[in-house]
């Protein structure tokens, strides 16, 4: 299968590419891949063999190839054994990003260093940008292609009912060149869905979550899913919170303090870009518990941590006879190592969905997301159950 990646030279993307290619060559284990669990692996490998071709859009390091972009992150983070990178050097060297759009991606983008994007120095209209993105994707895509957004987190989109609710109006927005009302991730999602390409939004950015784009997916019978990969603190949280619920223990307050380095940390250190992430992390408690305890959610940049992310969580809760007690945990993860296998899993699951005739939001993929679309199921255990049941249903088709 082919995967078109928005944010191709980021650390999540380059780690996914390295891992996928290393596994393909039999050099790396399949640990961390949900699709390789016994519940899924036989059927998935029969339908979608473990063989990937990558391409995508970028706004940084466009003079580099996929190997050089991966090496950049590896030199900073040493996040996997060098032997894997050496084993796939030739495959990654063949990958070259196309120039994407940075439309309304926020003040943080300038901090990423020399960035180069379609609308820079040129008077391109939205229609021109859409055409350019579309040309790149069409040149790459075949029947077995999906698109995945792992570009930097954007500021929250200025939601406008008049243009975002219906497909006709969204297309009017493009024609009328209303640049202030659209972000890069939603333009990318538009082009993917318009061309029948299943789309995954691994970020909290708007992507395909605008009603107009959901309408487009339904109209073109394309499956899509998002938003924001559930890989670290939120994964632990949505797995632990049900324990309090099942035992009728009352959560009084939950503090989550996250520190991280690397490019993602630089971006999330900007208030406008950070807001999307906090909304995404914060919502889960109420969804699972049915009430909203007091919360503090903080994300801060901590340069020397690089791609390691540490989350300190403190939970204050009440038990029998109103007795107050405390629970603490520390999550110490390597972000890209947690996220990369999910990119591969999601790409395979969404292509599987397409092959089985699914379209619109695939809410059964909620298991993978912090802010799953069109569902109220946030409990990881329930989400996993739904995923397995959905997969078994499709298998029978
Ligand atoms: P990163 O900064 O290493 O990579 C992002 C890449 O996107 C960069 O190479 C950047 O140049 C590129 N980019 C930015 N705007 C773009 C645009 N408009 N078009 C094309 N490319 C663009 O970040 P990362 O750690 O790889 O994370 C990627 C995304 O995944 C972030 O939005 C992050 O919040 C999200 N995410 C990551 C995790 C995780 O790592 N565990 C979990 C959930 C969500």
XYZ file of C-alpha atoms and ligand atoms in Angstrom:
441
model
C 0.000 0.000 0.000
C 0.985 3.667 -0.365
C 0.877 6.302 2.365
C 0.839 10.023 1.582
C 2.046 11.869 4.680
C 1.399 15.529 5.518
C 4.438 16.448 7.629
C 6.643 13.871 5.857
C 9.939 14.961 7.435
C 8.714 15.163 11.038
C 9.870 12.703 13.670
C 6.643 10.667 13.810
C 6.609 10.270 10.050
C 10.315 9.431 9.661
C 10.143 6.926 12.544
C 7.098 5.272 10.964
C 8.912 5.037 7.621
C 12.083 3.621 9.176
C 10.161 1.082 11.248
C 7.906 0.033 8.364
C 10.857 -0.525 6.028
C 12.952 -2.277 8.703
C 10.065 -4.632 9.482
C 9.507 -5.229 5.762
C 13.123 -6.382 5.512
C 12.755 -8.633 8.546
C 15.221 -6.514 10.544
C 12.911 -5.175 13.255
C 10.226 -6.779 15.434
C 6.538 -5.930 15.050
C 6.131 -4.908 18.691
C 3.790 -1.953 19.182
C 1.652 -2.694 16.129
C -2.007 -3.328 16.981
C -2.638 -4.800 13.520
C -0.150 -7.559 14.353
C -2.149 -8.779 17.355
C -3.735 -12.214 16.833
C -7.203 -10.595 16.569
C -6.239 -8.857 13.330
C -2.962 -10.052 11.889
C -3.942 -12.979 9.682
C -6.776 -11.145 7.926
C -4.894 -7.836 7.645
C -1.761 -9.430 6.217
C -3.870 -11.383 3.724
C -5.688 -8.251 2.532
C -2.977 -5.611 2.964
C 0.526 -7.086 2.829
C 3.173 -5.430 4.995
C 4.745 -3.427 2.173
C 4.708 0.356 2.027
C 5.587 3.181 -0.306
C 5.754 6.680 1.179
C 5.410 10.197 -0.193
C 4.093 13.441 1.177
C 4.069 17.180 1.711
C 6.477 19.232 3.812
C 7.352 22.866 4.466
C 10.862 22.306 5.855
C 14.100 20.771 4.610
C 12.753 20.428 1.093
C 16.275 20.093 -0.281
C 16.675 16.881 1.741
C 15.558 13.335 1.014
C 13.762 10.991 3.410
C 16.992 9.508 4.737
C 18.546 12.904 5.491
C 15.348 14.052 7.176
C 15.335 10.915 9.336
C 19.021 11.324 10.185
C 18.331 14.879 11.374
C 15.923 13.548 14.024
C 18.113 10.538 14.812
C 21.155 12.712 15.525
C 19.119 14.731 18.008
C 17.244 11.894 19.673
C 18.907 8.495 19.065
C 15.381 7.199 19.478
C 16.034 3.762 17.943
C 19.047 1.559 17.150
C 21.142 2.965 14.340
C 21.251 -0.457 12.625
C 17.598 0.006 11.578
C 18.353 3.279 9.853
C 21.392 1.840 8.064
C 19.299 -1.112 6.904
C 16.749 1.131 5.171
C 18.997 3.953 3.975
C 18.447 3.243 0.265
C 14.661 3.036 0.628
C 14.456 6.309 2.556
C 16.853 8.088 0.182
C 14.348 7.570 -2.645
C 11.673 9.520 -0.779
C 11.359 13.245 -1.560
C 8.799 15.553 -0.048
C 6.697 17.921 -2.152
C 6.223 21.508 -1.114
C 3.034 21.908 0.947
C 1.019 24.792 2.318
C 1.517 26.425 5.736
C -1.740 28.329 5.600
C -2.723 29.595 9.076
C -0.379 27.184 10.836
C 0.406 29.705 13.562
C 3.281 31.767 14.850
C 5.234 28.652 15.849
C 6.118 27.761 12.267
C 8.841 30.390 12.040
C 10.597 28.662 14.987
C 10.962 25.490 12.948
C 13.743 27.212 11.027
C 13.960 27.869 7.315
C 10.471 27.045 6.113
C 9.378 27.081 2.503
C 5.755 26.752 1.523
C 3.570 27.147 -1.524
C 2.119 30.568 -0.843
C 5.434 32.124 0.189
C 6.643 34.930 -2.110
C 3.826 34.207 -4.477
C 0.302 35.432 -4.849
C -1.268 32.009 -4.974
C -5.018 31.802 -4.463
C -6.660 28.993 -2.515
C -7.658 27.395 -5.822
C -4.020 27.474 -6.966
C -2.889 25.869 -3.702
C -5.546 23.152 -3.939
C -4.515 22.451 -7.554
C -0.839 22.167 -6.624
C -1.498 19.810 -3.710
C -3.870 17.777 -5.833
C -1.337 17.391 -8.638
C 1.296 15.992 -6.237
C -1.100 13.531 -4.640
C -2.554 12.336 -7.945
C 0.898 11.665 -9.341
C 1.614 9.387 -6.365
C -1.695 7.731 -5.586
C -3.210 4.460 -6.698
C -6.247 2.475 -5.519
C -4.418 1.406 -2.341
C -3.327 4.837 -1.137
C -4.262 6.569 2.095
C -3.318 10.000 3.485
C -2.154 10.653 7.048
C -1.759 14.045 8.717
C 1.218 14.194 11.095
C 2.091 17.839 10.436
C 2.652 20.255 13.321
C -0.388 21.108 15.437
C -2.203 24.179 14.105
C -4.018 26.865 16.074
C -7.763 26.240 16.478
C -9.518 27.077 13.201
C -11.840 30.113 13.164
C -15.042 28.128 12.798
C -17.487 29.794 10.432
C -20.880 28.179 10.010
C -21.467 30.022 6.772
C -18.513 28.325 5.036
C -17.647 25.216 7.078
C -20.974 23.457 7.465
C -21.845 22.491 3.901
C -19.715 21.245 1.061
C -21.100 23.766 -1.430
C -20.198 26.612 0.885
C -16.747 25.176 1.578
C -16.066 25.092 -2.152
C -17.342 28.670 -2.358
C -14.797 29.580 0.329
C -12.042 28.223 -1.913
C -13.367 30.050 -4.987
C -13.736 33.306 -3.048
C -10.178 32.872 -1.713
C -11.171 33.340 1.944
C -7.729 32.397 3.209
C -8.348 33.567 6.762
C -11.065 30.935 7.196
C -9.098 27.810 6.371
C -6.054 25.937 7.626
C -3.519 23.735 5.853
C -4.800 20.510 7.460
C -8.357 21.049 6.210
C -7.176 21.923 2.709
C -5.125 18.723 2.642
C -8.090 16.722 3.934
C -10.309 18.286 1.270
C -7.963 17.240 -1.523
C -7.582 13.680 -0.183
C -11.319 13.106 0.229
C -12.139 14.794 -3.087
C -9.874 12.240 -4.762
C -11.345 9.244 -2.941
C -8.300 8.796 -0.696
C -9.017 7.629 2.890
C -7.712 10.162 5.390
C -6.359 9.923 8.929
C -5.906 12.972 11.153
C -3.296 12.039 13.753
C -3.180 15.643 15.033
C -5.639 17.845 16.934
C -5.817 20.221 13.927
C -9.185 20.579 12.170
C -8.374 18.168 9.296
C -11.532 16.466 8.036
C -13.619 17.256 11.116
C -15.459 20.206 9.530
C -19.054 19.192 8.700
C -18.500 20.190 5.053
C -15.635 17.727 4.758
C -17.596 14.968 6.481
C -20.251 15.589 3.823
C -17.593 15.263 1.114
C -16.408 11.926 2.562
C -19.979 10.612 2.573
C -20.613 11.885 -0.932
C -17.446 10.262 -2.326
C -17.835 7.162 -0.124
C -14.423 7.567 1.471
C -13.638 6.448 5.039
C -11.736 8.744 7.398
C -10.860 8.961 11.092
C -9.288 11.248 13.731
C -8.422 13.258 15.719
C -5.101 13.357 17.572
C -3.286 10.090 18.238
C -3.740 8.692 21.746
C -0.230 7.595 22.617
C 0.927 8.700 26.068
C -0.616 10.434 29.036
C -4.124 10.365 27.559
C -3.798 6.659 26.782
C -2.845 5.996 30.407
C -5.594 8.337 31.625
C -8.416 6.777 29.579
C -7.289 3.333 30.675
C -7.081 4.225 34.383
C -10.123 6.527 34.725
C -12.556 3.627 34.136
C -11.130 1.984 37.287
C -12.445 4.892 39.383
C -15.781 4.670 37.612
C -16.167 0.877 38.009
C -15.385 1.076 41.757
C -17.633 4.109 42.319
C -14.677 6.173 43.523
C -15.224 9.876 42.989
C -12.483 11.756 41.143
C -12.188 15.185 42.765
C -9.335 16.603 40.737
C -6.820 15.634 38.101
C -3.609 17.473 37.376
C -1.597 16.526 34.299
C 1.698 18.285 33.777
C 3.519 17.467 30.543
C 7.032 18.433 29.531
C 8.552 17.657 26.167
C 11.341 18.786 23.858
C 11.888 18.522 20.106
C 10.024 20.319 17.293
C 6.605 19.291 18.571
C 7.548 20.892 21.913
C 8.656 24.119 20.217
C 5.336 24.307 18.380
C 3.233 23.472 21.436
C 5.059 26.143 23.422
C 3.099 28.736 21.419
C -0.196 29.577 23.075
C -2.269 29.438 19.882
C -0.865 26.060 18.766
C -1.037 24.690 22.337
C -4.744 25.458 22.701
C -5.778 22.675 20.269
C -3.806 20.121 22.272
C -5.157 21.144 25.670
C -8.754 20.962 24.444
C -7.972 17.516 23.080
C -6.382 16.251 26.322
C -8.879 17.849 28.691
C -12.192 16.519 27.389
C -11.703 12.843 28.225
C -12.423 12.839 31.986
C -15.968 14.138 31.731
C -16.689 11.820 28.815
C -15.760 8.739 30.849
C -16.912 9.757 34.330
C -20.090 11.615 33.387
C -19.072 14.607 35.531
C -16.192 17.037 35.297
C -13.719 17.093 38.153
C -11.378 20.029 38.708
C -8.513 19.793 36.207
C -5.169 21.389 35.520
C -3.597 20.490 32.183
C -0.236 21.976 31.308
C 2.160 21.369 28.440
C 5.587 22.967 28.475
C 8.674 22.909 26.320
C 11.755 21.360 27.946
C 14.527 21.397 25.309
C 16.967 18.805 26.672
C 14.252 16.134 26.794
C 14.164 16.069 22.985
C 11.589 13.489 21.875
C 11.124 12.112 25.388
C 7.939 13.229 27.006
C 7.278 13.076 30.707
C 3.812 13.435 32.148
C 3.258 13.830 35.887
C -0.296 13.059 36.887
C -1.821 13.641 40.283
C -5.322 12.410 41.037
C -7.274 13.312 44.128
C -10.230 11.028 44.752
C -12.816 10.150 47.346
C -13.699 6.688 48.657
C -15.925 5.022 51.264
C -17.345 7.393 53.899
C -15.965 10.361 51.978
C -12.335 9.554 52.744
C -10.000 11.463 50.399
C -7.039 9.615 48.852
C -4.339 10.250 46.229
C -2.957 8.471 43.213
C 0.107 9.565 41.230
C 1.722 8.291 38.068
C 4.595 9.302 35.870
C 4.576 8.454 32.181
C 7.995 8.568 30.599
C 7.658 7.867 26.900
C 9.447 8.398 23.617
C 6.805 10.159 21.610
C 7.688 9.014 18.122
C 8.200 5.389 19.197
C 4.687 5.392 20.644
C 3.109 7.191 17.695
C 4.841 5.616 14.674
C 3.280 2.131 14.887
C -0.167 3.704 15.190
C 0.383 5.584 11.938
C 1.040 2.233 10.252
C -1.938 0.592 12.016
C -4.320 3.398 11.130
C -3.188 3.441 7.510
C -3.878 -0.293 7.246
C -7.207 -0.175 9.093
C -8.551 2.726 7.040
C -7.544 1.027 3.772
C -9.175 -2.164 5.051
C -12.327 -0.132 5.748
C -12.283 1.203 2.189
C -11.836 -2.277 0.749
C -14.870 -3.410 2.753
C -17.019 -0.533 1.475
C -17.033 1.625 4.629
C -17.397 5.386 4.231
C -17.574 8.535 6.328
C -16.196 8.737 9.871
C -15.050 5.303 11.078
C -15.874 5.837 14.725
C -14.700 2.326 15.652
C -11.134 3.611 15.230
C -11.720 5.783 18.329
C -9.295 3.463 20.163
C -6.430 5.314 18.492
C -7.488 8.905 19.216
C -7.611 11.454 22.018
C -10.577 13.261 20.466
C -12.376 10.604 18.448
C -14.969 11.939 16.026
C -18.692 11.226 16.293
C -18.557 9.001 19.370
C -18.857 9.344 23.117
C -16.787 6.243 23.821
C -13.530 7.420 25.406
C -12.866 4.415 27.670
C -9.885 2.532 26.159
C -11.272 -0.888 27.181
C -14.633 -0.250 25.499
C -12.896 1.253 22.471
C -10.788 -1.852 22.022
C -13.858 -4.070 22.231
C -15.612 -1.972 19.566
C -12.558 -2.138 17.315
C -12.443 -5.943 17.485
C -16.206 -6.273 16.917
C -16.063 -3.875 13.958
C -13.159 -5.745 12.417
C -14.902 -9.096 12.820
C -18.030 -7.628 11.184
C -16.032 -6.396 8.197
C -14.252 -9.733 7.915
C -17.607 -11.401 7.269
C -18.410 -9.028 4.377
P 7.441 17.262 14.217
O 7.520 18.709 14.508
O 8.668 16.431 14.334
O 6.876 17.027 12.748
C 5.924 17.832 12.153
C 6.365 18.037 10.712
O 5.304 18.694 10.032
C 7.604 18.931 10.587
O 8.550 18.288 9.771
C 7.073 20.212 9.971
O 7.986 20.837 9.125
C 5.889 19.678 9.174
N 4.826 20.634 8.888
C 4.345 21.625 9.689
N 3.325 22.245 9.082
C 3.151 21.654 7.888
C 2.251 21.849 6.818
N 1.309 22.771 6.889
N 2.351 21.045 5.735
C 3.294 20.062 5.666
N 4.179 19.827 6.649
C 4.097 20.599 7.752
O 6.279 16.711 15.125
P 5.944 15.199 15.475
O 6.482 14.921 16.835
O 6.323 14.327 14.335
O 4.368 15.264 15.619
C 3.581 15.409 14.465
C 2.128 15.697 14.826
O 1.570 14.559 15.450
C 1.944 16.877 15.779
O 0.810 17.621 15.382
C 1.669 16.179 17.084
O 0.917 16.985 17.978
C 0.881 14.981 16.607
N 0.843 13.899 17.587
C 1.997 13.289 17.988
C 1.943 12.309 18.965
C 3.201 11.634 19.433
O 4.261 11.916 18.924
N 3.139 10.709 20.377
C 0.706 11.945 19.528
C -0.445 12.586 19.074
C -0.361 13.552 18.102
